[in-house]
CSV table of C-alpha atoms in Angstrom, one decimal:
chain,number,residue,atom,x,y,z
A,1,UNK,CA,0.0,0.0,0.0
A,2,UNK,CA,2.8,2.4,0.9
A,3,UNK,CA,4.5,1.7,-2.4
A,4,UNK,CA,1.4,2.6,-4.3
A,5,UNK,CA,1.0,5.9,-2.4
A,6,UNK,CA,4.6,6.8,-3.1
A,7,UNK,CA,4.2,5.8,-6.8
A,8,UNK,CA,1.0,7.9,-7.0
A,9,UNK,CA,2.6,10.9,-5.4
A,10,UNK,CA,5.6,10.6,-7.8
A,11,UNK,CA,3.3,10.6,-10.9
A,12,UNK,CA,1.3,13.4,-9.5
A,13,UNK,CA,4.3,15.7,-8.9
A,14,UNK,CA,5.6,14.7,-12.3
A,15,UNK,CA,2.4,16.1,-13.9
A,16,UNK,CA,2.4,19.2,-11.6
A,17,UNK,CA,6.0,20.1,-12.3
A,18,UNK,CA,5.5,19.5,-16.1
A,19,UNK,CA,2.5,21.9,-16.0
A,20,UNK,CA,4.5,24.4,-13.8
A,21,UNK,CA,7.4,24.6,-16.3
A,22,UNK,CA,5.0,25.0,-19.2
A,23,UNK,CA,3.7,28.1,-17.4
A,24,UNK,CA,7.1,29.4,-16.6
A,25,UNK,CA,8.2,29.3,-20.2
A,26,UNK,CA,10.6,27.4,-22.4
A,27,UNK,CA,14.3,27.6,-21.6
A,28,UNK,CA,17.2,25.3,-21.9
A,29,UNK,CA,18.8,24.2,-18.6
A,30,UNK,CA,22.0,26.1,-19.5
A,31,UNK,CA,20.1,29.3,-20.1
A,32,UNK,CA,18.3,29.4,-16.7
A,33,UNK,CA,18.6,32.7,-14.9
A,34,UNK,CA,19.6,32.8,-11.2
A,35,UNK,CA,15.9,33.3,-10.3
A,36,UNK,CA,14.9,30.3,-12.5
A,37,UNK,CA,17.5,28.2,-11.0
A,38,UNK,CA,16.5,29.0,-7.4
A,39,UNK,CA,12.8,28.3,-8.2
A,40,UNK,CA,13.8,25.0,-9.9
A,41,UNK,CA,15.8,23.8,-6.9
A,42,UNK,CA,13.1,24.8,-4.4
A,43,UNK,CA,10.4,23.0,-6.4
A,44,UNK,CA,12.5,19.9,-6.7
A,45,UNK,CA,13.2,19.9,-3.0
A,46,UNK,CA,9.5,20.4,-2.1
A,47,UNK,CA,8.5,17.6,-4.4
A,48,UNK,CA,11.1,15.2,-3.0
A,49,UNK,CA,10.0,15.9,0.6
A,50,UNK,CA,6.4,15.3,-0.3
A,51,UNK,CA,7.2,12.0,-1.9
A,52,UNK,CA,9.5,10.9,1.0
A,53,UNK,CA,6.9,12.0,3.7
A,54,UNK,CA,4.0,10.3,2.0
A,55,UNK,CA,1.8,10.6,5.1
A,56,UNK,CA,1.9,14.4,5.1
A,57,UNK,CA,-0.9,16.5,3.6
A,58,UNK,CA,-0.3,17.2,-0.2
A,59,UNK,CA,-1.5,20.8,0.2
A,60,UNK,CA,1.5,21.6,2.4
A,61,UNK,CA,3.7,21.0,-0.7
A,62,UNK,CA,1.4,22.1,-3.5
A,63,UNK,CA,0.6,25.5,-2.1
A,64,UNK,CA,4.3,26.6,-1.8
A,65,UNK,CA,5.0,25.3,-5.3
A,66,UNK,CA,2.1,27.3,-6.8
A,67,UNK,CA,3.3,30.3,-4.8
A,68,UNK,CA,6.8,30.1,-6.2
A,69,UNK,CA,5.4,29.8,-9.7
A,70,UNK,CA,3.1,32.9,-9.3
A,71,UNK,CA,6.0,34.9,-7.9
A,72,UNK,CA,8.3,33.8,-10.8
A,73,UNK,CA,5.7,34.7,-13.4
A,74,UNK,CA,5.2,38.1,-11.8
A,75,UNK,CA,8.9,38.8,-11.7
A,76,UNK,CA,9.3,37.6,-15.3
A,77,UNK,CA,6.6,40.0,-16.5
A,78,UNK,CA,8.0,42.9,-14.5
A,79,UNK,CA,11.5,42.2,-15.8
A,80,UNK,CA,10.2,42.1,-19.4
A,81,UNK,CA,8.8,45.6,-19.0
A,82,UNK,CA,11.6,47.0,-16.9
A,83,UNK,CA,15.2,46.5,-18.2
A,84,UNK,CA,16.6,48.0,-14.9
A,85,UNK,CA,14.7,45.4,-12.8
A,86,UNK,CA,15.9,42.6,-15.1
A,87,UNK,CA,19.5,43.9,-14.7
A,88,UNK,CA,19.1,43.9,-10.9
A,89,UNK,CA,17.7,40.4,-10.8
A,90,UNK,CA,19.6,38.6,-13.6
A,91,UNK,CA,22.7,40.8,-13.9
A,92,UNK,CA,24.0,41.7,-17.3
A,93,UNK,CA,26.4,40.1,-19.8
A,94,UNK,CA,30.2,40.8,-19.3
A,95,UNK,CA,32.7,41.4,-22.1
A,96,UNK,CA,35.6,39.2,-21.2
A,97,UNK,CA,37.5,39.7,-24.5
A,98,UNK,CA,37.2,42.9,-26.4
A,99,UNK,CA,38.8,43.2,-29.8
A,100,UNK,CA,41.2,40.4,-29.0
A,101,UNK,CA,42.2,41.9,-25.6
A,102,UNK,CA,41.3,40.1,-22.3
A,103,UNK,CA,39.5,42.2,-19.8
A,104,UNK,CA,41.1,41.0,-16.6
A,105,UNK,CA,39.3,43.7,-14.5
A,106,UNK,CA,35.9,42.3,-15.6
A,107,UNK,CA,37.1,38.7,-15.0
A,108,UNK,CA,38.1,39.6,-11.4
A,109,UNK,CA,34.8,41.3,-10.9
A,110,UNK,CA,32.9,38.2,-12.1
A,111,UNK,CA,35.2,35.9,-10.2
A,112,UNK,CA,36.0,34.3,-13.5
A,113,UNK,CA,39.5,33.0,-13.8
A,114,UNK,CA,41.7,32.2,-16.8
A,115,UNK,CA,41.2,28.4,-16.5
A,116,UNK,CA,37.4,29.0,-16.8
A,117,UNK,CA,38.0,31.1,-19.9
A,118,UNK,CA,40.4,28.6,-21.6
A,119,UNK,CA,38.1,25.6,-20.7
A,120,UNK,CA,35.1,27.3,-22.3
A,121,UNK,CA,37.1,28.3,-25.4
A,122,UNK,CA,38.3,24.7,-25.8
A,123,UNK,CA,34.6,23.5,-25.6
A,124,UNK,CA,34.0,25.6,-28.7
A,125,UNK,CA,37.1,24.1,-30.5
A,126,UNK,CA,39.1,27.3,-30.1
A,127,UNK,CA,42.8,26.6,-29.5
A,128,UNK,CA,44.0,30.0,-28.1
A,129,UNK,CA,42.8,33.4,-27.0
A,130,UNK,CA,44.5,34.9,-30.0
A,131,UNK,CA,41.8,33.5,-32.3
A,132,UNK,CA,39.1,35.4,-30.4
A,133,UNK,CA,37.8,38.8,-31.4
A,134,UNK,CA,35.0,39.1,-28.8
A,135,UNK,CA,34.0,36.8,-25.9
A,136,UNK,CA,30.9,37.7,-23.8
A,137,UNK,CA,30.0,35.9,-20.5
A,138,UNK,CA,26.2,35.7,-20.6
A,139,UNK,CA,24.0,35.9,-17.4
A,140,UNK,CA,23.4,32.2,-17.7
A,141,UNK,CA,27.2,31.5,-17.4
A,142,UNK,CA,27.6,30.5,-21.0
A,143,UNK,CA,30.4,32.1,-23.0
A,144,UNK,CA,29.5,33.6,-26.4
A,145,UNK,CA,32.5,33.7,-28.7
A,146,UNK,CA,33.2,35.6,-31.9
A,147,UNK,CA,36.4,34.5,-33.6
A,148,UNK,CA,38.6,36.9,-35.6
A,149,UNK,CA,37.7,37.2,-39.2
A,150,UNK,CA,38.6,40.1,-41.4
A,151,UNK,CA,35.6,39.6,-43.6
A,152,UNK,CA,33.0,39.8,-40.9
A,153,UNK,CA,31.7,42.5,-38.4
A,154,UNK,CA,29.5,41.4,-35.5
A,155,UNK,CA,26.4,43.4,-34.4
A,156,UNK,CA,27.0,45.1,-31.1
A,157,UNK,CA,23.9,46.2,-29.1
A,158,UNK,CA,23.7,50.0,-28.6
A,159,UNK,CA,20.2,50.3,-27.3
A,160,UNK,CA,18.1,47.6,-25.6
A,161,UNK,CA,14.5,48.3,-24.7
A,162,UNK,CA,15.2,52.1,-24.7
A,163,UNK,CA,18.3,51.7,-22.5
A,164,UNK,CA,21.6,52.9,-23.9
A,165,UNK,CA,24.4,50.4,-23.6
A,166,UNK,CA,27.2,52.6,-22.4
A,167,UNK,CA,29.8,49.8,-22.6
A,168,UNK,CA,29.1,49.2,-26.3
A,169,UNK,CA,29.6,52.9,-27.1
A,170,UNK,CA,33.0,52.7,-25.4
A,171,UNK,CA,33.9,49.6,-27.4
A,172,UNK,CA,33.0,51.2,-30.8
A,173,UNK,CA,34.7,54.5,-29.9
A,174,UNK,CA,31.5,56.5,-29.9
A,175,UNK,CA,29.6,58.6,-27.4
A,176,UNK,CA,26.0,59.5,-26.5
A,177,UNK,CA,26.2,62.7,-28.6
A,178,UNK,CA,26.9,60.6,-31.7
A,179,UNK,CA,24.1,58.3,-30.8
A,180,UNK,CA,21.5,61.1,-30.4
A,181,UNK,CA,22.6,62.7,-33.7
A,182,UNK,CA,22.3,59.3,-35.5
A,183,UNK,CA,18.8,58.9,-34.0
A,184,UNK,CA,17.8,62.4,-35.0
A,185,UNK,CA,18.8,61.6,-38.6
A,186,UNK,CA,16.4,58.6,-38.4
A,187,UNK,CA,13.7,60.9,-36.9
A,188,UNK,CA,13.5,58.9,-33.6
A,189,UNK,CA,14.4,59.2,-29.9
A,190,UNK,CA,16.1,56.8,-27.5
A,191,UNK,CA,12.9,55.9,-25.6
A,192,UNK,CA,11.2,54.9,-28.9
A,193,UNK,CA,13.9,52.4,-29.9
A,194,UNK,CA,13.3,48.8,-29.1
A,195,UNK,CA,16.7,47.6,-30.4
A,196,UNK,CA,19.6,49.3,-32.1
A,197,UNK,CA,22.9,47.7,-33.0
A,198,UNK,CA,26.2,48.8,-34.6
A,199,UNK,CA,27.6,46.8,-37.5
A,200,UNK,CA,29.9,47.6,-40.4
A,201,UNK,CA,30.3,51.1,-39.2
A,202,UNK,CA,26.5,51.7,-39.3
A,203,UNK,CA,23.7,52.0,-36.8
A,204,UNK,CA,20.7,49.8,-37.4
A,205,UNK,CA,17.5,50.7,-35.6
A,206,UNK,CA,14.3,48.7,-34.8
A,207,UNK,CA,11.6,51.0,-33.4
A,208,UNK,CA,9.3,50.0,-30.6
A,209,UNK,CA,5.9,49.8,-32.3
A,210,UNK,CA,4.1,49.7,-29.0
A,211,UNK,CA,5.3,53.2,-28.0
A,212,UNK,CA,2.6,55.8,-28.5
A,213,UNK,CA,3.7,58.6,-30.9
């Protein structure tokens, strides 16, 4: 009888967790944010305790799981509308290699050592740092790498959701005055830009269609 109860609870929580993750949205495990990871661990722990203590009331576990999901959905929606909130919760990507030069100051800030860098480069079949033009440590911990190639220029984000990316302006040797002038030429303002990126010495702009004019 006890075996059947444990089996029933296991199947029940399998279904509950499947539904929960459908509501939370689709993401690969390696792309989970800190918030996603914390919620995932807590849900797993709650489910494990409920299965182990099969004589306890199911509501004691189901209510906290549903509460975590509701909080996560609310935070995700707020983060979607507020880049500053998203930055506070998830952090922001860090440029580890900029135009072939390793940013040791940023590595120290992120507690990311040279062994970590070399390991992740080898995972991408890159033999040495000299082959890399740009390397960006994403908020998920993954390393995005752009190898050196004289025939290619990679898009660098200048504006995201109406927020100017100051670090990108420094990388491309531009300033906010240049940005505002470029936007004026396109008859738009910073707060009306959804996404703008710099590539091949040009600024490409995608306007936010939801912004009232």
